[in-house]
Amino acid sequence: MKKLMEHQAGEPVDMYLLIKQATKGITQQGSPFMTLILQDKSGDLEAKLWDTGEEQARLYQAASIVKVGGEVHEYRGKNQLRIKAIRPVKEEEGVTIADLVPSAEKSKEVLFEELMQYFFEMKNPDIQRVTRHLIKKHQADFMLYPAATRNHHDYVTGLLDHVVSMLKLGKAIAELYPTLNKDLLYAGIILHDIGKVVELSGPVGTQYTIEGNLLGHITIMVNEIAKAADELEIEGEEVMLLQHMVLSHHGKEEWGSPKRPMLKEAEILHYIDNIDAKMNMLNRVMSKTKPGEFSERVFPLDNRSFYKPTFE
């Protein structure tokens, strides 16, 4: 059976989908509507439900499964789903969330084992202890959570997948530039996004929590590092430098970093984070683009389209 993202514009859709996100809005004429992000294992598409009331808002919440009939159409360079019929799944239909949620290609256990290998390359005991302590504290969620609600690594185990991919990049760069401090770089990569297990609600129907909205994952993690250092009775410059790695990893104030990078390793962490997130987005959009054609527009990449060459 055809997956959601295999449908081209103009093709009909009749399938079970998971509501990844559901947000309410009001049209310029004052009519209520809902924007739904609907997904299966292949990816997600946006859809609108018009003239919605309280009943629809109750029925069509994030993390619920629906049967959808409609068609794919193109809107401003991107595919959308035009809904003609929608209803909640019936229990006897036997469709589960696991059937519809994308996940990392490797298992969470394999990815976690790959991550732990990087501790053998660390020399500083304080950096090692703080990092291990925080991984252990958040391990169950860290192994399951996505790295974002949308755009990059937004699937089950996406956060761990993102971090392991970044560690591989970090190792390659550190071999090219041996003056980089591997302890700081690896620990910064491991810790930079763990705050997302508090910022986000979970691996399915992911939304921002109250702490996520009010504090954000950067502030959450800076506080966690301080708490870990207190519990482990570690004092020293290393704690502050780890906090700076996390504080500055978005690179610029306007991108959400309280501070710009002021360590060589922090600057590199920002680039590695950016490379891995962007490659994940590009791989996804190019996987559904035919050779010789341009992709749909990628909003986080300046709304650009990318060309897929006809040769391998």
PDB file of C-alpha atoms in Angstrom:
ATOM      1  CA  MET A   1       0.000   0.000   0.000  1.00  0.00           C
ATOM      2  CA  LYS A   2       1.253   3.476  -0.916  1.00  0.00           C
ATOM      3  CA  LYS A   3       2.708   5.539   1.933  1.00  0.00           C
ATOM      4  CA  LEU A   4       1.690   9.159   2.514  1.00  0.00           C
ATOM      5  CA  MET A   5       4.849  10.741   1.098  1.00  0.00           C
ATOM      6  CA  GLU A   6       4.738   8.573  -2.024  1.00  0.00           C
ATOM      7  CA  HIS A   7       1.581  10.366  -3.188  1.00  0.00           C
ATOM      8  CA  GLN A   8       2.059  13.008  -5.891  1.00  0.00           C
ATOM      9  CA  ALA A   9      -0.010  16.200  -6.244  1.00  0.00           C
ATOM     10  CA  GLY A  10      -3.440  15.333  -7.661  1.00  0.00           C
ATOM     11  CA  GLU A  11      -3.479  11.783  -6.307  1.00  0.00           C
ATOM     12  CA  PRO A  12      -6.276  10.602  -3.987  1.00  0.00           C
ATOM     13  CA  VAL A  13      -5.527   9.558  -0.404  1.00  0.00           C
ATOM     14  CA  ASP A  14      -7.507   7.061   1.666  1.00  0.00           C
ATOM     15  CA  MET A  15      -5.533   5.918   4.690  1.00  0.00           C
ATOM     16  CA  TYR A  16      -4.965   5.886   8.434  1.00  0.00           C
ATOM     17  CA  LEU A  17      -2.770   8.724   9.696  1.00  0.00           C
ATOM     18  CA  LEU A  18      -1.518   9.995  13.038  1.00  0.00           C
ATOM     19  CA  ILE A  19      -2.178  13.600  14.066  1.00  0.00           C
ATOM     20  CA  LYS A  20       1.312  14.857  14.856  1.00  0.00           C
ATOM     21  CA  GLN A  21       0.179  18.411  15.672  1.00  0.00           C
ATOM     22  CA  ALA A  22      -3.202  20.128  15.872  1.00  0.00           C
ATOM     23  CA  THR A  23      -3.550  23.912  16.190  1.00  0.00           C
ATOM     24  CA  LYS A  24      -6.643  26.099  16.175  1.00  0.00           C
ATOM     25  CA  GLY A  25      -6.927  29.320  14.169  1.00  0.00           C
ATOM     26  CA  ILE A  26      -9.408  31.939  12.972  1.00  0.00           C
ATOM     27  CA  THR A  27      -9.824  33.021   9.349  1.00  0.00           C
ATOM     28  CA  GLN A  28      -9.907  36.723   8.393  1.00  0.00           C
ATOM     29  CA  GLN A  29     -13.679  36.354   8.154  1.00  0.00           C
ATOM     30  CA  GLY A  30     -13.796  35.125  11.761  1.00  0.00           C
ATOM     31  CA  SER A  31     -14.463  31.420  11.080  1.00  0.00           C
ATOM     32  CA  PRO A  32     -12.618  28.872  13.252  1.00  0.00           C
ATOM     33  CA  PHE A  33     -10.394  26.284  11.541  1.00  0.00           C
ATOM     34  CA  MET A  34      -7.730  23.747  12.494  1.00  0.00           C
ATOM     35  CA  THR A  35      -4.300  23.075  11.024  1.00  0.00           C
ATOM     36  CA  LEU A  36      -3.379  19.409  11.286  1.00  0.00           C
ATOM     37  CA  ILE A  37       0.025  17.881  10.644  1.00  0.00           C
ATOM     38  CA  LEU A  38      -0.737  14.297   9.611  1.00  0.00           C
ATOM     39  CA  GLN A  39       1.879  11.570   9.389  1.00  0.00           C
ATOM     40  CA  ASP A  40       2.694   7.950   8.733  1.00  0.00           C
ATOM     41  CA  LYS A  41       6.102   6.256   8.817  1.00  0.00           C
ATOM     42  CA  SER A  42       7.136   7.985   5.568  1.00  0.00           C
ATOM     43  CA  GLY A  43       6.730  11.577   6.840  1.00  0.00           C
ATOM     44  CA  ASP A  44       4.095  14.256   7.344  1.00  0.00           C
ATOM     45  CA  LEU A  45       1.859  16.674   5.447  1.00  0.00           C
ATOM     46  CA  GLU A  46      -0.110  19.717   6.538  1.00  0.00           C
ATOM     47  CA  ALA A  47      -3.895  19.800   6.162  1.00  0.00           C
ATOM     48  CA  LYS A  48      -6.659  22.304   7.004  1.00  0.00           C
ATOM     49  CA  LEU A  49     -10.032  21.539   8.575  1.00  0.00           C
ATOM     50  CA  TRP A  50     -12.457  24.392   7.920  1.00  0.00           C
ATOM     51  CA  ASP A  51     -15.434  25.576  10.017  1.00  0.00           C
ATOM     52  CA  THR A  52     -14.393  23.591  13.041  1.00  0.00           C
ATOM     53  CA  GLY A  53     -16.067  23.704  16.440  1.00  0.00           C
ATOM     54  CA  GLU A  54     -15.403  22.331  19.915  1.00  0.00           C
ATOM     55  CA  GLU A  55     -16.406  18.842  18.788  1.00  0.00           C
ATOM     56  CA  GLN A  56     -13.663  18.716  16.124  1.00  0.00           C
ATOM     57  CA  ALA A  57     -11.077  20.177  18.541  1.00  0.00           C
ATOM     58  CA  ARG A  58     -11.935  17.367  20.982  1.00  0.00           C
ATOM     59  CA  LEU A  59     -11.901  14.604  18.347  1.00  0.00           C
ATOM     60  CA  TYR A  60      -8.781  15.644  16.461  1.00  0.00           C
ATOM     61  CA  GLN A  61      -6.072  16.194  19.071  1.00  0.00           C
ATOM     62  CA  ALA A  62      -2.342  15.521  18.695  1.00  0.00           C
ATOM     63  CA  ALA A  63      -1.364  11.838  19.096  1.00  0.00           C
ATOM     64  CA  SER A  64      -4.754  10.525  17.888  1.00  0.00           C
ATOM     65  CA  ILE A  65      -5.222   8.268  14.850  1.00  0.00           C
ATOM     66  CA  VAL A  66      -7.681   9.184  12.098  1.00  0.00           C
ATOM     67  CA  LYS A  67      -8.972   7.708   8.838  1.00  0.00           C
ATOM     68  CA  VAL A  68      -8.576  10.351   6.123  1.00  0.00           C
ATOM     69  CA  GLY A  69      -9.964  10.577   2.623  1.00  0.00           C
ATOM     70  CA  GLY A  70      -8.891  13.371   0.271  1.00  0.00           C
ATOM     71  CA  GLU A  71      -6.154  14.264  -2.158  1.00  0.00           C
ATOM     72  CA  VAL A  72      -2.678  15.724  -2.251  1.00  0.00           C
ATOM     73  CA  HIS A  73      -2.385  19.163  -3.821  1.00  0.00           C
ATOM     74  CA  GLU A  74       0.402  21.691  -4.229  1.00  0.00           C
ATOM     75  CA  TYR A  75       0.252  24.973  -2.361  1.00  0.00           C
ATOM     76  CA  ARG A  76       3.052  27.557  -2.598  1.00  0.00           C
ATOM     77  CA  GLY A  77       5.570  24.989  -3.780  1.00  0.00           C
ATOM     78  CA  LYS A  78       4.761  22.394  -1.107  1.00  0.00           C
ATOM     79  CA  ASN A  79       2.441  19.421  -1.031  1.00  0.00           C
ATOM     80  CA  GLN A  80      -0.566  19.617   1.292  1.00  0.00           C
ATOM     81  CA  LEU A  81      -3.428  17.273   2.029  1.00  0.00           C
ATOM     82  CA  ARG A  82      -6.920  18.420   1.072  1.00  0.00           C
ATOM     83  CA  ILE A  83      -9.279  16.622   3.439  1.00  0.00           C
ATOM     84  CA  LYS A  84     -12.637  15.499   2.059  1.00  0.00           C
ATOM     85  CA  ALA A  85     -13.507  13.042   4.847  1.00  0.00           C
ATOM     86  CA  ILE A  86     -12.029  12.436   8.304  1.00  0.00           C
ATOM     87  CA  ARG A  87     -13.016  10.358  11.319  1.00  0.00           C
ATOM     88  CA  PRO A  88     -11.356   8.913  14.441  1.00  0.00           C
ATOM     89  CA  VAL A  89     -10.059   5.346  14.100  1.00  0.00           C
ATOM     90  CA  LYS A  90     -12.253   2.573  15.482  1.00  0.00           C
ATOM     91  CA  GLU A  91     -10.755   0.182  18.017  1.00  0.00           C
ATOM     92  CA  GLU A  92     -11.668  -2.889  15.947  1.00  0.00           C
ATOM     93  CA  GLU A  93      -9.631  -1.501  13.009  1.00  0.00           C
ATOM     94  CA  GLY A  94      -6.507  -2.457  14.968  1.00  0.00           C
ATOM     95  CA  VAL A  95      -4.287   0.473  13.906  1.00  0.00           C
ATOM     96  CA  THR A  96      -1.663   1.472  16.496  1.00  0.00           C
ATOM     97  CA  ILE A  97       0.559   4.522  16.915  1.00  0.00           C
ATOM     98  CA  ALA A  98       3.615   2.287  16.354  1.00  0.00           C
ATOM     99  CA  ASP A  99       2.295   1.575  12.810  1.00  0.00           C
ATOM    100  CA  LEU A 100       2.430   5.285  11.937  1.00  0.00           C
ATOM    101  CA  VAL A 101       5.409   6.774  13.785  1.00  0.00           C
ATOM    102  CA  PRO A 102       8.739   7.173  11.958  1.00  0.00           C
ATOM    103  CA  SER A 103      11.840   6.167  13.919  1.00  0.00           C
ATOM    104  CA  ALA A 104      15.625   6.154  13.539  1.00  0.00           C
ATOM    105  CA  GLU A 105      17.048   3.548  11.153  1.00  0.00           C
ATOM    106  CA  LYS A 106      19.239   2.054  13.892  1.00  0.00           C
ATOM    107  CA  SER A 107      17.757   0.804  17.165  1.00  0.00           C
ATOM    108  CA  LYS A 108      18.049   3.022  20.232  1.00  0.00           C
ATOM    109  CA  GLU A 109      20.248   0.379  21.913  1.00  0.00           C
ATOM    110  CA  VAL A 110      22.749   0.348  19.035  1.00  0.00           C
ATOM    111  CA  LEU A 111      22.848   4.158  18.915  1.00  0.00           C
ATOM    112  CA  PHE A 112      23.336   4.426  22.690  1.00  0.00           C
ATOM    113  CA  GLU A 113      26.202   1.919  22.577  1.00  0.00           C
ATOM    114  CA  GLU A 114      27.843   3.994  19.804  1.00  0.00           C
ATOM    115  CA  LEU A 115      27.524   7.144  21.933  1.00  0.00           C
ATOM    116  CA  MET A 116      29.096   5.529  25.024  1.00  0.00           C
ATOM    117  CA  GLN A 117      32.250   4.660  23.038  1.00  0.00           C
ATOM    118  CA  TYR A 118      33.156   8.358  22.917  1.00  0.00           C
ATOM    119  CA  PHE A 119      33.795   8.407  26.670  1.00  0.00           C
ATOM    120  CA  PHE A 120      36.903   6.266  26.082  1.00  0.00           C
ATOM    121  CA  GLU A 121      38.426   9.210  24.192  1.00  0.00           C
ATOM    122  CA  MET A 122      37.797  11.703  27.011  1.00  0.00           C
ATOM    123  CA  LYS A 123      40.612  12.460  29.442  1.00  0.00           C
ATOM    124  CA  ASN A 124      39.165  15.069  31.843  1.00  0.00           C
ATOM    125  CA  PRO A 125      37.512  13.247  34.792  1.00  0.00           C
ATOM    126  CA  ASP A 126      35.243  16.154  35.782  1.00  0.00           C
ATOM    127  CA  ILE A 127      33.829  16.650  32.285  1.00  0.00           C
ATOM    128  CA  GLN A 128      33.336  12.884  32.013  1.00  0.00           C
ATOM    129  CA  ARG A 129      31.558  12.602  35.372  1.00  0.00           C
ATOM    130  CA  VAL A 130      29.138  15.496  34.765  1.00  0.00           C
ATOM    131  CA  THR A 131      28.291  14.201  31.276  1.00  0.00           C
ATOM    132  CA  ARG A 132      27.804  10.571  32.389  1.00  0.00           C
ATOM    133  CA  HIS A 133      25.687  11.715  35.352  1.00  0.00           C
ATOM    134  CA  LEU A 134      23.317  13.678  33.115  1.00  0.00           C
ATOM    135  CA  ILE A 135      23.026  10.914  30.516  1.00  0.00           C
ATOM    136  CA  LYS A 136      22.194   8.409  33.261  1.00  0.00           C
ATOM    137  CA  LYS A 137      19.630  10.768  34.821  1.00  0.00           C
ATOM    138  CA  HIS A 138      17.736  11.274  31.540  1.00  0.00           C
ATOM    139  CA  GLN A 139      18.646   8.027  29.738  1.00  0.00           C
ATOM    140  CA  ALA A 140      15.144   6.575  29.184  1.00  0.00           C
ATOM    141  CA  ASP A 141      13.779   9.788  27.607  1.00  0.00           C
ATOM    142  CA  PHE A 142      17.042  10.621  25.816  1.00  0.00           C
ATOM    143  CA  MET A 143      16.795   7.284  23.978  1.00  0.00           C
ATOM    144  CA  LEU A 144      13.220   7.918  22.793  1.00  0.00           C
ATOM    145  CA  TYR A 145      12.667  11.642  22.240  1.00  0.00           C
ATOM    146  CA  PRO A 146      12.775  13.481  18.908  1.00  0.00           C
ATOM    147  CA  ALA A 147      15.237  16.363  18.417  1.00  0.00           C
ATOM    148  CA  ALA A 148      12.450  18.779  17.375  1.00  0.00           C
ATOM    149  CA  THR A 149       8.699  19.052  16.826  1.00  0.00           C
ATOM    150  CA  ARG A 150       9.297  19.630  13.099  1.00  0.00           C
ATOM    151  CA  ASN A 151      11.976  20.037  10.439  1.00  0.00           C
ATOM    152  CA  HIS A 152      14.897  17.862  11.619  1.00  0.00           C
ATOM    153  CA  HIS A 153      15.181  14.516  13.467  1.00  0.00           C
ATOM    154  CA  ASP A 154      11.509  14.871  14.462  1.00  0.00           C
ATOM    155  CA  TYR A 155      10.937  11.138  14.954  1.00  0.00           C
ATOM    156  CA  VAL A 156      11.212   8.555  17.717  1.00  0.00           C
ATOM    157  CA  THR A 157      14.864   8.318  18.872  1.00  0.00           C
ATOM    158  CA  GLY A 158      15.637  11.350  16.683  1.00  0.00           C
ATOM    159  CA  LEU A 159      17.508  13.151  19.480  1.00  0.00           C
ATOM    160  CA  LEU A 160      19.910  10.256  20.067  1.00  0.00           C
ATOM    161  CA  ASP A 161      20.310   9.768  16.296  1.00  0.00           C
ATOM    162  CA  HIS A 162      21.195  13.481  15.940  1.00  0.00           C
ATOM    163  CA  VAL A 163      23.749  13.367  18.782  1.00  0.00           C
ATOM    164  CA  VAL A 164      25.501  10.207  17.497  1.00  0.00           C
ATOM    165  CA  SER A 165      25.688  11.661  13.992  1.00  0.00           C
ATOM    166  CA  MET A 166      27.170  14.873  15.440  1.00  0.00           C
ATOM    167  CA  LEU A 167      29.744  12.887  17.456  1.00  0.00           C
ATOM    168  CA  LYS A 168      30.945  11.194  14.254  1.00  0.00           C
ATOM    169  CA  LEU A 169      31.283  14.612  12.607  1.00  0.00           C
ATOM    170  CA  GLY A 170      33.050  15.958  15.701  1.00  0.00           C
ATOM    171  CA  LYS A 171      35.536  13.078  15.689  1.00  0.00           C
ATOM    172  CA  ALA A 172      36.389  13.648  12.009  1.00  0.00           C
ATOM    173  CA  ILE A 173      36.875  17.388  12.572  1.00  0.00           C
ATOM    174  CA  ALA A 174      38.972  16.838  15.728  1.00  0.00           C
ATOM    175  CA  GLU A 175      41.282  14.540  13.737  1.00  0.00           C
ATOM    176  CA  LEU A 176      41.727  17.283  11.126  1.00  0.00           C
ATOM    177  CA  TYR A 177      42.257  19.958  13.804  1.00  0.00           C
ATOM    178  CA  PRO A 178      44.017  18.307  16.764  1.00  0.00           C
ATOM    179  CA  THR A 179      44.150  21.584  18.748  1.00  0.00           C
ATOM    180  CA  LEU A 180      40.433  21.115  19.514  1.00  0.00           C
ATOM    181  CA  ASN A 181      39.722  19.839  23.016  1.00  0.00           C
ATOM    182  CA  LYS A 182      37.858  16.556  22.455  1.00  0.00           C
ATOM    183  CA  ASP A 183      36.523  16.443  26.028  1.00  0.00           C
ATOM    184  CA  LEU A 184      34.755  19.779  25.634  1.00  0.00           C
ATOM    185  CA  LEU A 185      33.620  19.090  22.071  1.00  0.00           C
ATOM    186  CA  TYR A 186      32.207  15.598  22.731  1.00  0.00           C
ATOM    187  CA  ALA A 187      30.594  16.589  26.035  1.00  0.00           C
ATOM    188  CA  GLY A 188      29.100  19.697  24.418  1.00  0.00           C
ATOM    189  CA  ILE A 189      27.665  17.569  21.586  1.00  0.00           C
ATOM    190  CA  ILE A 190      26.188  15.028  24.037  1.00  0.00           C
ATOM    191  CA  LEU A 191      24.693  17.638  26.383  1.00  0.00           C
ATOM    192  CA  HIS A 192      23.650  20.421  23.998  1.00  0.00           C
ATOM    193  CA  ASP A 193      20.094  19.174  23.378  1.00  0.00           C
ATOM    194  CA  ILE A 194      19.325  16.862  26.344  1.00  0.00           C
ATOM    195  CA  GLY A 195      17.225  19.722  27.765  1.00  0.00           C
ATOM    196  CA  LYS A 196      14.719  18.804  25.045  1.00  0.00           C
ATOM    197  CA  VAL A 197      13.517  15.864  27.147  1.00  0.00           C
ATOM    198  CA  VAL A 198      12.049  18.523  29.465  1.00  0.00           C
ATOM    199  CA  GLU A 199      11.267  21.097  26.748  1.00  0.00           C
ATOM    200  CA  LEU A 200       9.182  18.668  24.663  1.00  0.00           C
ATOM    201  CA  SER A 201       6.222  16.519  25.697  1.00  0.00           C
ATOM    202  CA  GLY A 202       7.405  13.169  24.336  1.00  0.00           C
ATOM    203  CA  PRO A 203       8.110  11.113  21.213  1.00  0.00           C
ATOM    204  CA  VAL A 204       4.519  11.071  19.899  1.00  0.00           C
ATOM    205  CA  GLY A 205       2.298  14.100  19.225  1.00  0.00           C
ATOM    206  CA  THR A 206       5.256  16.216  20.305  1.00  0.00           C
ATOM    207  CA  GLN A 207       4.469  19.646  21.707  1.00  0.00           C
ATOM    208  CA  TYR A 208       6.254  22.180  23.896  1.00  0.00           C
ATOM    209  CA  THR A 209       5.768  21.756  27.644  1.00  0.00           C
ATOM    210  CA  ILE A 210       5.208  24.698  30.019  1.00  0.00           C
ATOM    211  CA  GLU A 211       8.943  24.591  30.925  1.00  0.00           C
ATOM    212  CA  GLY A 212       9.743  24.381  27.221  1.00  0.00           C
ATOM    213  CA  ASN A 213       7.781  27.529  26.471  1.00  0.00           C
ATOM    214  CA  LEU A 214       8.910  29.506  29.529  1.00  0.00           C
ATOM    215  CA  LEU A 215      12.559  28.396  29.808  1.00  0.00           C
ATOM    216  CA  GLY A 216      13.637  26.469  26.684  1.00  0.00           C
ATOM    217  CA  HIS A 217      16.094  23.570  26.417  1.00  0.00           C
ATOM    218  CA  ILE A 218      19.200  25.762  26.655  1.00  0.00           C
ATOM    219  CA  THR A 219      18.297  27.296  30.026  1.00  0.00           C
ATOM    220  CA  ILE A 220      17.036  23.936  31.298  1.00  0.00           C
ATOM    221  CA  MET A 221      20.369  22.260  30.480  1.00  0.00           C
ATOM    222  CA  VAL A 222      22.553  25.032  31.913  1.00  0.00           C
ATOM    223  CA  ASN A 223      20.682  24.594  35.211  1.00  0.00           C
ATOM    224  CA  GLU A 224      21.046  20.803  34.986  1.00  0.00           C
ATOM    225  CA  ILE A 225      24.830  21.078  34.545  1.00  0.00           C
ATOM    226  CA  ALA A 226      25.066  23.303  37.636  1.00  0.00           C
ATOM    227  CA  LYS A 227      22.912  20.850  39.625  1.00  0.00           C
ATOM    228  CA  ALA A 228      25.023  17.868  38.499  1.00  0.00           C
ATOM    229  CA  ALA A 229      28.254  19.648  39.469  1.00  0.00           C
ATOM    230  CA  ASP A 230      26.800  20.380  42.940  1.00  0.00           C
ATOM    231  CA  GLU A 231      25.681  16.778  43.446  1.00  0.00           C
ATOM    232  CA  LEU A 232      29.085  15.462  42.325  1.00  0.00           C
ATOM    233  CA  GLU A 233      30.924  18.166  44.339  1.00  0.00           C
ATOM    234  CA  ILE A 234      32.800  19.317  41.263  1.00  0.00           C
ATOM    235  CA  GLU A 235      34.120  22.873  41.177  1.00  0.00           C
ATOM    236  CA  GLY A 236      36.239  24.350  38.454  1.00  0.00           C
ATOM    237  CA  GLU A 237      36.395  26.021  35.111  1.00  0.00           C
ATOM    238  CA  GLU A 238      35.167  22.885  33.316  1.00  0.00           C
ATOM    239  CA  VAL A 239      31.616  23.326  34.645  1.00  0.00           C
ATOM    240  CA  MET A 240      31.398  26.899  33.365  1.00  0.00           C
ATOM    241  CA  LEU A 241      32.857  25.907  29.983  1.00  0.00           C
ATOM    242  CA  LEU A 242      30.320  23.096  29.595  1.00  0.00           C
ATOM    243  CA  GLN A 243      27.565  25.590  30.390  1.00  0.00           C
ATOM    244  CA  HIS A 244      28.967  27.951  27.743  1.00  0.00           C
ATOM    245  CA  MET A 245      28.981  25.145  25.147  1.00  0.00           C
ATOM    246  CA  VAL A 246      25.253  24.643  25.726  1.00  0.00           C
ATOM    247  CA  LEU A 247      24.448  28.382  26.029  1.00  0.00           C
ATOM    248  CA  SER A 248      26.069  29.295  22.727  1.00  0.00           C
ATOM    249  CA  HIS A 249      25.287  26.324  20.466  1.00  0.00           C
ATOM    250  CA  HIS A 250      22.616  28.165  18.428  1.00  0.00           C
ATOM    251  CA  GLY A 251      25.374  30.550  17.362  1.00  0.00           C
ATOM    252  CA  LYS A 252      23.592  33.917  17.434  1.00  0.00           C
ATOM    253  CA  GLU A 253      21.274  35.751  19.807  1.00  0.00           C
ATOM    254  CA  GLU A 254      18.578  36.010  17.118  1.00  0.00           C
ATOM    255  CA  TRP A 255      18.696  32.210  16.702  1.00  0.00           C
ATOM    256  CA  GLY A 256      18.033  31.664  20.406  1.00  0.00           C
ATOM    257  CA  SER A 257      21.533  31.603  21.917  1.00  0.00           C
ATOM    258  CA  PRO A 258      21.885  33.662  25.114  1.00  0.00           C
ATOM    259  CA  LYS A 259      25.600  34.007  24.256  1.00  0.00           C
ATOM    260  CA  ARG A 260      27.596  33.765  21.028  1.00  0.00           C
ATOM    261  CA  PRO A 261      30.359  31.118  20.987  1.00  0.00           C
ATOM    262  CA  MET A 262      33.535  32.301  22.724  1.00  0.00           C
ATOM    263  CA  LEU A 263      35.388  28.999  22.722  1.00  0.00           C
ATOM    264  CA  LYS A 264      36.889  27.317  19.683  1.00  0.00           C
ATOM    265  CA  GLU A 265      34.975  24.149  20.603  1.00  0.00           C
ATOM    266  CA  ALA A 266      31.703  26.085  21.014  1.00  0.00           C
ATOM    267  CA  GLU A 267      32.080  27.602  17.540  1.00  0.00           C
ATOM    268  CA  ILE A 268      32.638  24.139  16.038  1.00  0.00           C
ATOM    269  CA  LEU A 269      29.711  22.668  18.015  1.00  0.00           C
ATOM    270  CA  HIS A 270      27.423  25.275  16.438  1.00  0.00           C
ATOM    271  CA  TYR A 271      28.605  24.366  12.914  1.00  0.00           C
ATOM    272  CA  ILE A 272      28.295  20.609  13.542  1.00  0.00           C
ATOM    273  CA  ASP A 273      24.762  21.033  14.917  1.00  0.00           C
ATOM    274  CA  ASN A 274      23.829  23.078  11.857  1.00  0.00           C
ATOM    275  CA  ILE A 275      25.370  20.653   9.353  1.00  0.00           C
ATOM    276  CA  ASP A 276      23.629  17.618  10.824  1.00  0.00           C
ATOM    277  CA  ALA A 277      20.216  19.302  11.100  1.00  0.00           C
ATOM    278  CA  LYS A 278      20.401  20.660   7.545  1.00  0.00           C
ATOM    279  CA  MET A 279      21.595  17.353   6.050  1.00  0.00           C
ATOM    280  CA  ASN A 280      18.705  15.557   7.753  1.00  0.00           C
ATOM    281  CA  MET A 281      16.235  18.012   6.187  1.00  0.00           C
ATOM    282  CA  LEU A 282      17.905  17.806   2.764  1.00  0.00           C
ATOM    283  CA  ASN A 283      18.042  13.997   2.750  1.00  0.00           C
ATOM    284  CA  ARG A 284      14.367  13.871   3.625  1.00  0.00           C
ATOM    285  CA  VAL A 285      13.226  16.344   0.950  1.00  0.00           C
ATOM    286  CA  MET A 286      15.488  14.834  -1.749  1.00  0.00           C
ATOM    287  CA  SER A 287      14.238  11.305  -1.001  1.00  0.00           C
ATOM    288  CA  LYS A 288      10.813  12.349  -2.302  1.00  0.00           C
ATOM    289  CA  THR A 289      12.140  14.330  -5.299  1.00  0.00           C
ATOM    290  CA  LYS A 290      12.473  12.736  -8.735  1.00  0.00           C
ATOM    291  CA  PRO A 291      15.840  12.991 -10.585  1.00  0.00           C
ATOM    292  CA  GLY A 292      15.878  15.980 -12.928  1.00  0.00           C
ATOM    293  CA  GLU A 293      13.346  17.898 -10.830  1.00  0.00           C
ATOM    294  CA  PHE A 294      13.434  20.492  -8.063  1.00  0.00           C
ATOM    295  CA  SER A 295      12.302  19.644  -4.536  1.00  0.00           C
ATOM    296  CA  GLU A 296       9.486  21.358  -2.699  1.00  0.00           C
ATOM    297  CA  ARG A 297      10.549  24.524  -0.878  1.00  0.00           C
ATOM    298  CA  VAL A 298      12.368  23.943   2.428  1.00  0.00           C
ATOM    299  CA  PHE A 299      11.237  26.655   4.813  1.00  0.00           C
ATOM    300  CA  PRO A 300      14.170  26.430   7.308  1.00  0.00           C
ATOM    301  CA  LEU A 301      16.619  26.662   4.387  1.00  0.00           C
ATOM    302  CA  ASP A 302      15.494  30.149   3.310  1.00  0.00           C
ATOM    303  CA  ASN A 303      12.484  28.600   1.559  1.00  0.00           C
ATOM    304  CA  ARG A 304      14.730  27.323  -1.246  1.00  0.00           C
ATOM    305  CA  SER A 305      14.103  24.428  -3.658  1.00  0.00           C
ATOM    306  CA  PHE A 306      16.945  21.982  -4.372  1.00  0.00           C
ATOM    307  CA  TYR A 307      17.697  20.223  -7.650  1.00  0.00           C
ATOM    308  CA  LYS A 308      18.151  16.437  -7.785  1.00  0.00           C
ATOM    309  CA  PRO A 309      20.731  15.469 -10.460  1.00  0.00           C
ATOM    310  CA  THR A 310      19.839  12.767 -12.985  1.00  0.00           C
ATOM    311  CA  PHE A 311      23.104  10.846 -12.363  1.00  0.00           C
ATOM    312  CA  GLU A 312      24.163   8.971  -9.248  1.00  0.00           C
TER     313      GLU A 312
END
